[in-house]
mmCIF file of C-alpha atoms in Angstrom:
data_model
loop_
_atom_site.group_PDB
_atom_site.id
_atom_site.type_symbol
_atom_site.label_atom_id
_atom_site.label_comp_id
_atom_site.label_asym_id
_atom_site.label_seq_id
_atom_site.Cartn_x
_atom_site.Cartn_y
_atom_site.Cartn_z
ATOM 1 C CA UNK A 1 12.668 12.601 -20.026
ATOM 2 C CA UNK A 2 10.271 13.146 -17.268
ATOM 3 C CA UNK A 3 9.327 9.753 -16.737
ATOM 4 C CA UNK A 4 13.289 8.717 -16.599
ATOM 5 C CA UNK A 5 13.647 11.459 -13.816
ATOM 6 C CA UNK A 6 10.435 10.161 -12.038
ATOM 7 C CA UNK A 7 11.319 6.783 -12.177
ATOM 8 C CA UNK A 8 14.960 7.281 -10.798
ATOM 9 C CA UNK A 9 13.782 9.592 -7.485
ATOM 10 C CA UNK A 10 10.275 7.676 -6.787
ATOM 11 C CA UNK A 11 10.965 4.164 -8.295
ATOM 12 C CA UNK A 12 9.655 2.710 -11.338
ATOM 13 C CA UNK A 13 8.071 -1.163 -12.135
ATOM 14 C CA UNK A 14 11.381 -2.409 -12.632
ATOM 15 C CA UNK A 15 13.495 -0.590 -9.795
ATOM 16 C CA UNK A 16 12.911 0.300 -6.448
ATOM 17 C CA UNK A 17 13.111 3.806 -5.371
ATOM 18 C CA UNK A 18 16.393 5.022 -3.882
ATOM 19 C CA UNK A 19 15.675 6.473 -0.612
ATOM 20 C CA UNK A 20 12.408 4.000 0.234
ATOM 21 C CA UNK A 21 12.774 1.747 3.005
ATOM 22 C CA UNK A 22 11.568 -1.593 2.895
ATOM 23 C CA UNK A 23 9.691 -1.636 5.966
ATOM 24 C CA UNK A 24 7.820 1.822 4.883
ATOM 25 C CA UNK A 25 4.332 1.321 3.234
ATOM 26 C CA UNK A 26 4.350 2.469 -0.594
ATOM 27 C CA UNK A 27 3.489 6.347 -0.747
ATOM 28 C CA UNK A 28 0.010 7.024 -2.400
ATOM 29 C CA UNK A 29 0.184 7.327 -6.276
ATOM 30 C CA UNK A 30 0.938 10.670 -7.388
ATOM 31 C CA UNK A 31 -1.773 12.844 -9.503
ATOM 32 C CA UNK A 32 -1.321 12.624 -12.559
ATOM 33 C CA UNK A 33 -1.394 15.839 -14.389
ATOM 34 C CA UNK A 34 -2.904 16.235 -17.911
ATOM 35 C CA UNK A 35 0.038 17.105 -20.392
ATOM 36 C CA UNK A 36 -0.834 20.408 -22.387
ATOM 37 C CA UNK A 37 -0.923 19.730 -26.285
ATOM 38 C CA UNK A 38 -1.037 22.896 -27.569
ATOM 39 C CA UNK A 39 0.724 26.128 -27.148
ATOM 40 C CA UNK A 40 -2.541 28.210 -26.344
ATOM 41 C CA UNK A 41 -3.526 25.596 -23.479
ATOM 42 C CA UNK A 42 -0.338 26.382 -22.106
ATOM 43 C CA UNK A 43 -0.535 30.191 -22.067
ATOM 44 C CA UNK A 44 -4.101 29.409 -19.917
ATOM 45 C CA UNK A 45 -2.390 27.096 -17.583
ATOM 46 C CA UNK A 46 -2.295 28.551 -14.273
ATOM 47 C CA UNK A 47 1.130 26.650 -13.152
ATOM 48 C CA UNK A 48 2.625 27.859 -16.059
ATOM 49 C CA UNK A 49 1.619 31.291 -15.946
ATOM 50 C CA UNK A 50 2.659 31.414 -12.037
ATOM 51 C CA UNK A 51 6.083 30.472 -13.217
ATOM 52 C CA UNK A 52 6.277 32.679 -16.469
ATOM 53 C CA UNK A 53 5.250 35.773 -14.430
ATOM 54 C CA UNK A 54 8.270 35.502 -12.200
ATOM 55 C CA UNK A 55 10.544 36.686 -14.718
ATOM 56 C CA UNK A 56 9.003 40.112 -15.172
ATOM 57 C CA UNK A 57 9.036 42.967 -12.679
ATOM 58 C CA UNK A 58 6.305 44.211 -11.018
ATOM 59 C CA UNK A 59 5.665 47.302 -13.718
ATOM 60 C CA UNK A 60 6.037 44.898 -16.591
ATOM 61 C CA UNK A 61 3.327 42.775 -15.088
ATOM 62 C CA UNK A 62 0.596 45.860 -15.290
ATOM 63 C CA UNK A 63 0.771 45.388 -19.313
ATOM 64 C CA UNK A 64 0.742 41.469 -19.156
ATOM 65 C CA UNK A 65 -2.561 41.755 -17.216
ATOM 66 C CA UNK A 66 -3.845 43.831 -20.102
ATOM 67 C CA UNK A 67 -3.263 40.448 -22.266
ATOM 68 C CA UNK A 68 -6.314 38.686 -21.531
ATOM 69 C CA UNK A 69 -8.819 37.880 -18.501
ATOM 70 C CA UNK A 70 -6.996 34.812 -17.863
ATOM 71 C CA UNK A 71 -3.789 36.538 -17.033
ATOM 72 C CA UNK A 72 -5.273 39.075 -15.275
ATOM 73 C CA UNK A 73 -7.040 36.803 -12.885
ATOM 74 C CA UNK A 74 -3.898 35.102 -12.321
ATOM 75 C CA UNK A 75 -2.115 37.951 -11.760
ATOM 76 C CA UNK A 76 -4.591 39.690 -9.370
ATOM 77 C CA UNK A 77 -5.119 36.380 -7.206
ATOM 78 C CA UNK A 78 -1.287 37.052 -5.865
ATOM 79 C CA UNK A 79 -0.283 40.113 -4.211
ATOM 80 C CA UNK A 80 3.809 39.476 -4.341
ATOM 81 C CA UNK A 81 3.344 40.290 -8.320
ATOM 82 C CA UNK A 82 2.235 43.660 -6.999
ATOM 83 C CA UNK A 83 5.051 44.414 -4.638
ATOM 84 C CA UNK A 84 6.739 48.030 -4.611
ATOM 85 C CA UNK A 85 4.244 49.408 -6.872
ATOM 86 C CA UNK A 86 2.095 52.394 -5.760
ATOM 87 C CA UNK A 87 -1.102 52.911 -7.833
ATOM 88 C CA UNK A 88 -2.276 56.258 -8.890
ATOM 89 C CA UNK A 89 -6.028 57.386 -9.492
ATOM 90 C CA UNK A 90 -6.046 60.152 -11.793
ATOM 91 C CA UNK A 91 -9.413 61.824 -10.286
ATOM 92 C CA UNK A 92 -10.469 63.609 -12.904
ATOM 93 C CA UNK A 93 -10.377 61.083 -15.244
ATOM 94 C CA UNK A 94 -12.457 58.467 -13.244
ATOM 95 C CA UNK A 95 -15.606 60.331 -12.471
ATOM 96 C CA UNK A 96 -17.754 57.086 -13.107
ATOM 97 C CA UNK A 97 -18.374 55.583 -9.307
ATOM 98 C CA UNK A 98 -18.346 52.242 -10.798
ATOM 99 C CA UNK A 99 -15.601 52.343 -12.503
ATOM 100 C CA UNK A 100 -14.015 53.467 -9.134
ATOM 101 C CA UNK A 101 -15.596 50.547 -7.437
ATOM 102 C CA UNK A 102 -14.100 48.337 -9.937
ATOM 103 C CA UNK A 103 -10.554 49.986 -9.555
ATOM 104 C CA UNK A 104 -10.720 49.848 -5.637
ATOM 105 C CA UNK A 105 -11.689 46.184 -5.530
ATOM 106 C CA UNK A 106 -8.887 45.239 -7.806
ATOM 107 C CA UNK A 107 -6.333 46.926 -5.464
ATOM 108 C CA UNK A 108 -7.786 44.909 -2.275
ATOM 109 C CA UNK A 109 -7.190 41.615 -4.624
ATOM 110 C CA UNK A 110 -3.693 42.756 -5.204
ATOM 111 C CA UNK A 111 -2.694 43.451 -1.804
ATOM 112 C CA UNK A 112 -1.923 47.248 -2.358
ATOM 113 C CA UNK A 113 -0.940 49.091 1.192
ATOM 114 C CA UNK A 114 -0.274 52.418 -0.453
ATOM 115 C CA UNK A 115 -2.081 54.987 -2.903
ATOM 116 C CA UNK A 116 -1.712 57.893 -4.886
ATOM 117 C CA UNK A 117 -4.403 60.480 -5.521
ATOM 118 C CA UNK A 118 -4.040 62.895 -8.544
ATOM 119 C CA UNK A 119 -5.901 66.238 -8.690
ATOM 120 C CA UNK A 120 -8.347 65.067 -6.064
ATOM 121 C CA UNK A 121 -11.007 67.367 -4.790
ATOM 122 C CA UNK A 122 -13.120 66.879 -1.235
ATOM 123 C CA UNK A 123 -15.552 64.891 -3.075
ATOM 124 C CA UNK A 124 -12.913 62.366 -4.147
ATOM 125 C CA UNK A 125 -11.798 62.221 -0.721
ATOM 126 C CA UNK A 126 -15.385 61.341 0.428
ATOM 127 C CA UNK A 127 -16.074 59.158 -2.324
ATOM 128 C CA UNK A 128 -12.751 57.166 -1.622
ATOM 129 C CA UNK A 129 -14.375 56.555 2.115
ATOM 130 C CA UNK A 130 -17.731 55.523 0.882
ATOM 131 C CA UNK A 131 -16.232 53.321 -2.034
ATOM 132 C CA UNK A 132 -13.321 51.825 -0.668
ATOM 133 C CA UNK A 133 -14.246 51.075 2.945
ATOM 134 C CA UNK A 134 -11.408 48.714 3.579
ATOM 135 C CA UNK A 135 -8.993 51.150 2.648
ATOM 136 C CA UNK A 136 -9.480 52.267 6.297
ATOM 137 C CA UNK A 137 -7.047 49.132 7.567
ATOM 138 C CA UNK A 138 -5.279 48.295 4.134
ATOM 139 C CA UNK A 139 -3.696 51.540 3.082
ATOM 140 C CA UNK A 140 -0.810 52.568 5.048
ATOM 141 C CA UNK A 141 0.683 55.163 2.366
ATOM 142 C CA UNK A 142 -1.404 57.721 0.834
ATOM 143 C CA UNK A 143 0.422 60.635 -1.482
ATOM 144 C CA UNK A 144 -1.858 63.538 -2.477
ATOM 145 C CA UNK A 145 -0.362 65.321 -5.533
ATOM 146 C CA UNK A 146 -1.429 68.446 -7.086
ATOM 147 C CA UNK A 147 -4.982 68.330 -5.820
ATOM 148 C CA UNK A 148 -7.349 71.188 -5.008
ATOM 149 C CA UNK A 149 -8.372 69.141 -1.382
ATOM 150 C CA UNK A 150 -9.006 70.940 1.286
ATOM 151 C CA UNK A 151 -8.523 71.001 5.243
ATOM 152 C CA UNK A 152 -11.841 69.364 5.675
ATOM 153 C CA UNK A 153 -11.090 66.770 2.841
ATOM 154 C CA UNK A 154 -7.858 65.860 4.346
ATOM 155 C CA UNK A 155 -9.550 65.493 7.665
ATOM 156 C CA UNK A 156 -12.154 63.452 6.098
ATOM 157 C CA UNK A 157 -9.366 61.049 4.695
ATOM 158 C CA UNK A 158 -7.576 61.013 7.684
ATOM 159 C CA UNK A 159 -9.985 60.218 9.834
ATOM 160 C CA UNK A 160 -10.860 57.081 7.769
ATOM 161 C CA UNK A 161 -7.508 55.837 7.323
ATOM 162 C CA UNK A 162 -6.856 54.385 10.361
ATOM 163 C CA UNK A 163 -3.745 52.128 9.669
ATOM 164 C CA UNK A 164 -1.958 55.339 7.895
ATOM 165 C CA UNK A 165 1.641 56.080 9.069
ATOM 166 C CA UNK A 166 2.974 57.849 5.583
ATOM 167 C CA UNK A 167 1.361 60.876 4.208
ATOM 168 C CA UNK A 168 3.075 63.003 1.311
ATOM 169 C CA UNK A 169 1.192 66.377 0.634
ATOM 170 C CA UNK A 170 2.687 67.597 -3.257
ATOM 171 C CA UNK A 171 0.996 70.556 -4.535
ATOM 172 C CA UNK A 172 -1.960 70.596 -2.239
ATOM 173 C CA UNK A 173 -2.389 74.561 -2.300
ATOM 174 C CA UNK A 174 -5.807 74.678 -0.253
ATOM 175 C CA UNK A 175 -4.376 72.703 2.806
ATOM 176 C CA UNK A 176 -3.694 75.177 5.422
ATOM 177 C CA UNK A 177 -1.634 75.337 8.533
ATOM 178 C CA UNK A 178 -4.589 75.353 10.573
ATOM 179 C CA UNK A 179 -5.821 72.002 8.791
ATOM 180 C CA UNK A 180 -2.350 70.464 9.533
ATOM 181 C CA UNK A 181 -2.845 71.044 13.140
ATOM 182 C CA UNK A 182 -6.226 69.579 13.345
ATOM 183 C CA UNK A 183 -5.305 66.610 10.971
ATOM 184 C CA UNK A 184 -1.895 65.439 12.060
ATOM 185 C CA UNK A 185 -2.183 62.334 14.008
ATOM 186 C CA UNK A 186 0.494 60.805 16.206
ATOM 187 C CA UNK A 187 0.808 57.599 14.581
ATOM 188 C CA UNK A 188 2.522 59.191 11.262
ATOM 189 C CA UNK A 189 6.259 58.365 10.803
ATOM 190 C CA UNK A 190 7.089 59.688 7.678
ATOM 191 C CA UNK A 191 5.956 62.908 6.418
ATOM 192 C CA UNK A 192 6.443 64.884 3.250
ATOM 193 C CA UNK A 193 5.384 68.223 2.377
ATOM 194 C CA UNK A 194 6.281 69.924 -0.944
ATOM 195 C CA UNK A 195 5.169 72.869 -2.879
ATOM 196 C CA UNK A 196 2.231 73.697 -0.769
ATOM 197 C CA UNK A 197 2.125 77.377 -0.676
ATOM 198 C CA UNK A 198 0.632 77.704 2.881
ATOM 199 C CA UNK A 199 3.283 75.769 4.513
ATOM 200 C CA UNK A 200 5.238 77.909 6.488
ATOM 201 C CA UNK A 201 6.944 78.147 10.040
ATOM 202 C CA UNK A 202 3.494 77.328 11.722
ATOM 203 C CA UNK A 203 3.114 74.211 9.612
ATOM 204 C CA UNK A 204 6.630 72.819 11.071
ATOM 205 C CA UNK A 205 5.530 73.647 14.481
ATOM 206 C CA UNK A 206 2.541 71.206 13.862
ATOM 207 C CA UNK A 207 4.848 68.451 12.948
ATOM 208 C CA UNK A 208 7.111 68.973 15.947
ATOM 209 C CA UNK A 209 4.431 69.229 18.581
ATOM 210 C CA UNK A 210 1.884 66.671 17.104
ATOM 211 C CA UNK A 211 4.244 63.978 15.909
ATOM 212 C CA UNK A 212 6.393 62.313 18.412
ATOM 213 C CA UNK A 213 7.346 59.075 16.585
ATOM 214 C CA UNK A 214 8.317 61.297 13.384
ATOM 215 C CA UNK A 215 10.840 59.052 11.625
ATOM 216 C CA UNK A 216 11.267 60.692 8.397
ATOM 217 C CA UNK A 217 10.301 64.285 7.419
ATOM 218 C CA UNK A 218 10.981 65.703 3.734
ATOM 219 C CA UNK A 219 10.120 69.363 3.456
ATOM 220 C CA UNK A 220 9.981 71.703 0.409
ATOM 221 C CA UNK A 221 8.823 75.255 0.905
ATOM 222 C CA UNK A 222 10.129 78.644 0.233
ATOM 223 C CA UNK A 223 8.801 80.516 3.250
ATOM 224 C CA UNK A 224 10.171 78.273 6.001
ATOM 225 C CA UNK A 225 12.587 80.339 8.163
ATOM 226 C CA UNK A 226 15.522 79.544 10.657
ATOM 227 C CA UNK A 227 12.760 79.869 13.495
ATOM 228 C CA UNK A 228 10.695 77.021 12.279
ATOM 229 C CA UNK A 229 13.485 74.508 13.262
ATOM 230 C CA UNK A 230 13.520 75.488 16.589
ATOM 231 C CA UNK A 231 10.251 73.973 16.992
ATOM 232 C CA UNK A 232 11.878 70.746 17.233
ATOM 233 C CA UNK A 233 12.482 69.395 20.942
ATOM 234 C CA UNK A 234 14.174 66.118 22.544
ATOM 235 C CA UNK A 235 10.479 64.406 21.635
ATOM 236 C CA UNK A 236 12.035 64.426 18.128
ATOM 237 C CA UNK A 237 15.569 63.501 19.023
ATOM 238 C CA UNK A 238 15.015 59.778 19.753
ATOM 239 C CA UNK A 239 12.939 59.131 16.818
ATOM 240 C CA UNK A 240 13.730 61.596 13.507
ATOM 241 C CA UNK A 241 16.800 60.167 11.691
ATOM 242 C CA UNK A 242 15.904 61.320 7.947
ATOM 243 C CA UNK A 243 15.347 65.147 7.705
ATOM 244 C CA UNK A 244 15.236 66.797 4.057
ATOM 245 C CA UNK A 245 15.337 70.272 3.737
ATOM 246 C CA UNK A 246 14.770 70.995 -0.135
ATOM 247 C CA UNK A 247 14.792 74.530 -1.847
ATOM 248 C CA UNK A 248 14.165 76.120 1.883
ATOM 249 C CA UNK A 249 15.791 79.426 0.722
ATOM 250 C CA UNK A 250 15.659 81.000 3.856
ATOM 251 C CA UNK A 251 17.222 78.926 5.925
ATOM 252 C CA UNK A 252 20.797 79.887 6.960
ATOM 253 C CA UNK A 253 23.384 78.922 9.489
ATOM 254 C CA UNK A 254 21.195 79.886 12.325
ATOM 255 C CA UNK A 255 18.772 77.162 11.267
ATOM 256 C CA UNK A 256 21.709 74.709 10.918
ATOM 257 C CA UNK A 257 22.491 75.702 14.374
ATOM 258 C CA UNK A 258 18.688 74.538 15.382
ATOM 259 C CA UNK A 259 19.002 71.186 13.685
ATOM 260 C CA UNK A 260 22.219 70.128 15.013
ATOM 261 C CA UNK A 261 21.160 70.742 18.656
ATOM 262 C CA UNK A 262 17.588 69.444 18.573
ATOM 263 C CA UNK A 263 18.108 66.466 16.356
ATOM 264 C CA UNK A 264 21.835 65.046 17.218
ATOM 265 C CA UNK A 265 20.509 61.389 15.976
ATOM 266 C CA UNK A 266 20.246 62.420 12.231
ATOM 267 C CA UNK A 267 21.544 59.837 9.955
ATOM 268 C CA UNK A 268 20.622 61.390 6.784
ATOM 269 C CA UNK A 269 20.352 65.140 6.176
ATOM 270 C CA UNK A 270 19.802 67.037 3.017
ATOM 271 C CA UNK A 271 20.212 70.937 2.400
ATOM 272 C CA UNK A 272 19.683 70.680 -1.238
ATOM 273 C CA UNK A 273 18.981 74.171 -2.645
ATOM 274 C CA UNK A 274 19.584 76.073 0.914
ATOM 275 C CA UNK A 275 21.779 78.240 -0.909
ATOM 276 C CA UNK A 276 22.321 80.565 2.390
ATOM 277 C CA UNK A 277 23.857 77.510 4.160
ATOM 278 C CA UNK A 278 28.068 78.457 3.988
ATOM 279 C CA UNK A 279 30.970 76.557 5.336
ATOM 280 C CA UNK A 280 30.476 77.664 9.031
ATOM 281 C CA UNK A 281 26.960 75.675 8.624
ATOM 282 C CA UNK A 282 28.737 72.793 7.468
ATOM 283 C CA UNK A 283 31.222 72.876 10.387
ATOM 284 C CA UNK A 284 28.391 72.736 12.676
ATOM 285 C CA UNK A 285 26.837 69.566 11.006
ATOM 286 C CA UNK A 286 30.484 67.682 10.717
ATOM 287 C CA UNK A 287 31.108 68.378 14.615
ATOM 288 C CA UNK A 288 27.759 67.485 16.103
ATOM 289 C CA UNK A 289 25.965 64.926 13.805
ATOM 290 C CA UNK A 290 28.401 62.412 14.355
ATOM 291 C CA UNK A 291 25.731 59.781 13.291
ATOM 292 C CA UNK A 292 25.436 61.025 9.654
ATOM 293 C CA UNK A 293 25.479 58.410 6.605
ATOM 294 C CA UNK A 294 24.187 60.647 4.087
ATOM 295 C CA UNK A 295 24.540 64.012 3.530
ATOM 296 C CA UNK A 296 23.185 66.320 -0.033
ATOM 297 C CA UNK A 297 24.577 69.628 0.022
ATOM 298 C CA UNK A 298 23.490 69.765 -3.507
ATOM 299 C CA UNK A 299 22.962 73.304 -4.967
ATOM 300 C CA UNK A 300 24.484 75.017 -2.068
ATOM 301 C CA UNK A 301 26.483 77.586 -3.723
ATOM 302 C CA UNK A 302 28.459 79.138 -0.920
ATOM 303 C CA UNK A 303 30.047 75.854 0.132
ATOM 304 C CA UNK A 304 33.851 75.998 -0.330
ATOM 305 C CA UNK A 305 36.725 73.633 -0.041
ATOM 306 C CA UNK A 306 36.769 74.128 3.383
ATOM 307 C CA UNK A 307 33.451 72.617 4.383
ATOM 308 C CA UNK A 308 35.018 69.421 2.444
ATOM 309 C CA UNK A 309 37.901 69.439 5.008
ATOM 310 C CA UNK A 310 35.377 69.643 8.338
ATOM 311 C CA UNK A 311 33.343 66.927 6.603
ATOM 312 C CA UNK A 312 36.411 64.441 5.932
ATOM 313 C CA UNK A 313 37.824 64.959 9.642
ATOM 314 C CA UNK A 314 34.487 64.575 11.611
ATOM 315 C CA UNK A 315 32.050 62.570 9.798
ATOM 316 C CA UNK A 316 33.840 59.154 10.065
ATOM 317 C CA UNK A 317 30.541 57.011 9.430
ATOM 318 C CA UNK A 318 29.524 58.803 5.991
ATOM 319 C CA UNK A 319 28.634 56.535 3.095
ATOM 320 C CA UNK A 320 26.904 58.801 0.860
ATOM 321 C CA UNK A 321 27.793 62.511 -0.267
ATOM 322 C CA UNK A 322 26.324 64.727 -2.798
ATOM 323 C CA UNK A 323 27.737 68.108 -3.811
ATOM 324 C CA UNK A 324 26.062 68.465 -7.102
ATOM 325 C CA UNK A 325 26.286 72.126 -8.581
ATOM 326 C CA UNK A 326 28.721 73.148 -5.729
ATOM 327 C CA UNK A 327 30.685 75.144 -8.141
ATOM 328 C CA UNK A 328 33.498 76.531 -5.710
ATOM 329 C CA UNK A 329 34.846 73.002 -5.141
ATOM 330 C CA UNK A 330 38.296 72.311 -6.354
ATOM 331 C CA UNK A 331 40.654 69.629 -6.860
ATOM 332 C CA UNK A 332 41.858 70.483 -3.309
ATOM 333 C CA UNK A 333 38.798 69.691 -1.859
ATOM 334 C CA UNK A 334 38.045 66.113 -3.585
ATOM 335 C CA UNK A 335 41.680 65.489 -1.919
ATOM 336 C CA UNK A 336 40.049 65.874 1.525
ATOM 337 C CA UNK A 337 37.274 63.739 0.291
ATOM 338 C CA UNK A 338 39.544 61.149 -0.790
ATOM 339 C CA UNK A 339 40.729 60.063 2.542
ATOM 340 C CA UNK A 340 37.043 59.144 3.780
ATOM 341 C CA UNK A 341 37.247 55.176 3.589
ATOM 342 C CA UNK A 342 33.735 54.915 4.438
ATOM 343 C CA UNK A 343 32.304 56.601 1.573
ATOM 344 C CA UNK A 344 30.567 54.441 -0.851
ATOM 345 C CA UNK A 345 28.745 56.909 -3.201
ATOM 346 C CA UNK A 346 29.911 60.402 -4.352
ATOM 347 C CA UNK A 347 28.281 62.828 -6.783
ATOM 348 C CA UNK A 348 29.889 65.647 -8.473
ATOM 349 C CA UNK A 349 27.645 66.806 -11.060
ATOM 350 C CA UNK A 350 28.348 70.008 -12.752
ATOM 351 C CA UNK A 351 31.117 71.008 -10.336
ATOM 352 C CA UNK A 352 32.935 73.072 -12.669
ATOM 353 C CA UNK A 353 36.398 73.508 -11.128
ATOM 354 C CA UNK A 354 37.218 69.649 -10.854
ATOM 355 C CA UNK A 355 40.142 69.175 -13.030
ATOM 356 C CA UNK A 356 42.329 65.549 -13.731
ATOM 357 C CA UNK A 357 44.175 66.090 -10.921
ATOM 358 C CA UNK A 358 41.347 65.384 -8.688
ATOM 359 C CA UNK A 359 40.259 62.512 -10.400
ATOM 360 C CA UNK A 360 43.872 61.044 -9.472
ATOM 361 C CA UNK A 361 42.602 61.752 -5.857
ATOM 362 C CA UNK A 362 39.386 59.523 -6.180
ATOM 363 C CA UNK A 363 41.225 56.942 -7.570
ATOM 364 C CA UNK A 364 42.597 55.958 -4.117
ATOM 365 C CA UNK A 365 39.153 55.475 -2.720
ATOM 366 C CA UNK A 366 38.783 51.412 -2.678
ATOM 367 C CA UNK A 367 35.457 51.706 -1.144
ATOM 368 C CA UNK A 368 33.670 53.762 -3.731
ATOM 369 C CA UNK A 369 30.700 52.097 -5.723
ATOM 370 C CA UNK A 370 28.773 54.965 -7.041
ATOM 371 C CA UNK A 371 30.433 57.952 -8.889
ATOM 372 C CA UNK A 372 28.637 60.500 -10.816
ATOM 373 C CA UNK A 373 30.988 62.924 -12.647
ATOM 374 C CA UNK A 374 28.291 64.263 -14.985
ATOM 375 C CA UNK A 375 28.735 67.561 -16.445
ATOM 376 C CA UNK A 376 32.175 68.529 -15.292
ATOM 377 C CA UNK A 377 33.661 70.443 -18.113
ATOM 378 C CA UNK A 378 37.463 70.539 -17.449
ATOM 379 C CA UNK A 379 37.893 66.551 -17.062
ATOM 380 C CA UNK A 380 39.865 65.147 -20.169
ATOM 381 C CA UNK A 381 39.706 61.446 -21.475
ATOM 382 C CA UNK A 382 43.345 60.969 -19.986
ATOM 383 C CA UNK A 383 41.918 61.529 -16.437
ATOM 384 C CA UNK A 384 38.752 59.578 -16.839
ATOM 385 C CA UNK A 385 40.660 56.482 -18.016
ATOM 386 C CA UNK A 386 42.314 56.175 -14.924
ATOM 387 C CA UNK A 387 38.933 55.602 -12.994
ATOM 388 C CA UNK A 388 39.722 51.746 -13.860
ATOM 389 C CA UNK A 389 41.340 51.616 -10.964
ATOM 390 C CA UNK A 390 38.242 51.638 -9.226
ATOM 391 C CA UNK A 391 37.779 47.947 -9.208
ATOM 392 C CA UNK A 392 34.942 47.997 -6.693
ATOM 393 C CA UNK A 393 32.891 50.714 -9.128
ATOM 394 C CA UNK A 394 29.048 49.526 -9.813
ATOM 395 C CA UNK A 395 27.874 52.823 -11.361
ATOM 396 C CA UNK A 396 29.433 55.788 -13.130
ATOM 397 C CA UNK A 397 28.022 58.527 -14.496
ATOM 398 C CA UNK A 398 29.673 60.554 -17.487
ATOM 399 C CA UNK A 399 26.850 62.050 -19.123
ATOM 400 C CA UNK A 400 27.782 65.902 -20.590
ATOM 401 C CA UNK A 401 31.110 65.485 -19.904
ATOM 402 C CA UNK A 402 33.014 67.165 -23.192
ATOM 403 C CA UNK A 403 36.169 64.751 -22.254
ATOM 404 C CA UNK A 404 34.306 61.471 -22.736
ATOM 405 C CA UNK A 405 34.477 59.795 -25.808
ATOM 406 C CA UNK A 406 33.067 56.666 -27.415
ATOM 407 C CA UNK A 407 36.905 55.209 -27.196
ATOM 408 C CA UNK A 408 36.768 55.932 -23.416
ATOM 409 C CA UNK A 409 33.527 54.359 -22.859
ATOM 410 C CA UNK A 410 34.466 51.191 -24.407
ATOM 411 C CA UNK A 411 37.761 51.384 -22.269
ATOM 412 C CA UNK A 412 36.049 51.687 -19.086
ATOM 413 C CA UNK A 413 33.377 48.922 -19.855
ATOM 414 C CA UNK A 414 36.415 46.704 -21.126
ATOM 415 C CA UNK A 415 38.255 47.151 -17.784
ATOM 416 C CA UNK A 416 35.349 47.648 -15.542
ATOM 417 C CA UNK A 417 32.797 44.725 -16.649
ATOM 418 C CA UNK A 418 31.001 44.948 -13.674
ATOM 419 C CA UNK A 419 30.165 48.718 -13.727
ATOM 420 C CA UNK A 420 27.334 50.100 -15.362
ATOM 421 C CA UNK A 421 28.544 53.092 -17.247
ATOM 422 C CA UNK A 422 25.928 55.745 -18.059
ATOM 423 C CA UNK A 423 27.050 58.141 -21.171
#
């Protein structure tokens, strides 16, 4: 079959090529590839393997690289096979310097630009600088998780990683606010601080003063107050687009005032777990942050239907709204939301007062693509079955819904064949 196709396109001994001009010289003979005769030869053939590996995800290729040396060589040779993966170095389990050197060399071969260090100490930071010198230019994103690294170790790392522009510190309890003042560099555009017990208002001051190009800031800290949000200035208003304040329990409506005045260009805002924010705070957001495309108010237990009316009236560009565990929301609030033509993703997990009548409102949202009603206890099979009217729905989550039965799931999958229904 291959010979016939080749003969038809390139010309054989009996027939000239279809597209060959009579005036042009004959092309040079094609390189003859020796046919693979056995399965084991095929599974070692580089051309075949390059095609085979395209059918697997980057995560699956991690396992394939352990099959044999030949497969590892082929996979390590091309960085495109590893796009989207972040290597995690478990520092306590990797004490041998020779092993670390081999591991870091494999990172270079695979073209990794992100790195996560788990349980790192200052010694690990110093070792990284000496054992992985190319990280200075190659690593653009660094995550330190559950680490005992101190201000000195953090400063060593950030001085070395001159190409770094994304930084995450999670569970780094030895890093202090003074350390952030001395370490943070203006090239950082994305910063995440979570579960670091020494992070409080002064840390936010360091972020606001030292990172003029900051685009994304995620913060989870129990002791941050409204005053810290006053540190942001017009310097950040042009660049800061994504702000996530998660489980910042001391933030109130006064903090929201500081946000809307200092950062009017936000497109993504999360106040998840900021339980002191009320409807008045949401009204401020709706009136002043007109560019918002994503708003997360999950676990804001004081939010009521009035807040949803503000959102529906003013946030005309909003595409994603998360209201998980907002237990005071009723069908009236759902009715307000249903008028939002721009909304494509809506999350109502564990909204315990939403009933079938609210579902009827949702059925009019023709642009809705993602909907979660997980854990809503008052919804019945009859109400949920009406969701088949949402023809553009791509994902529907109904886990822990007492009204959802196996018959309902079968009915939904039959009438929404393009939708992923999560039981």
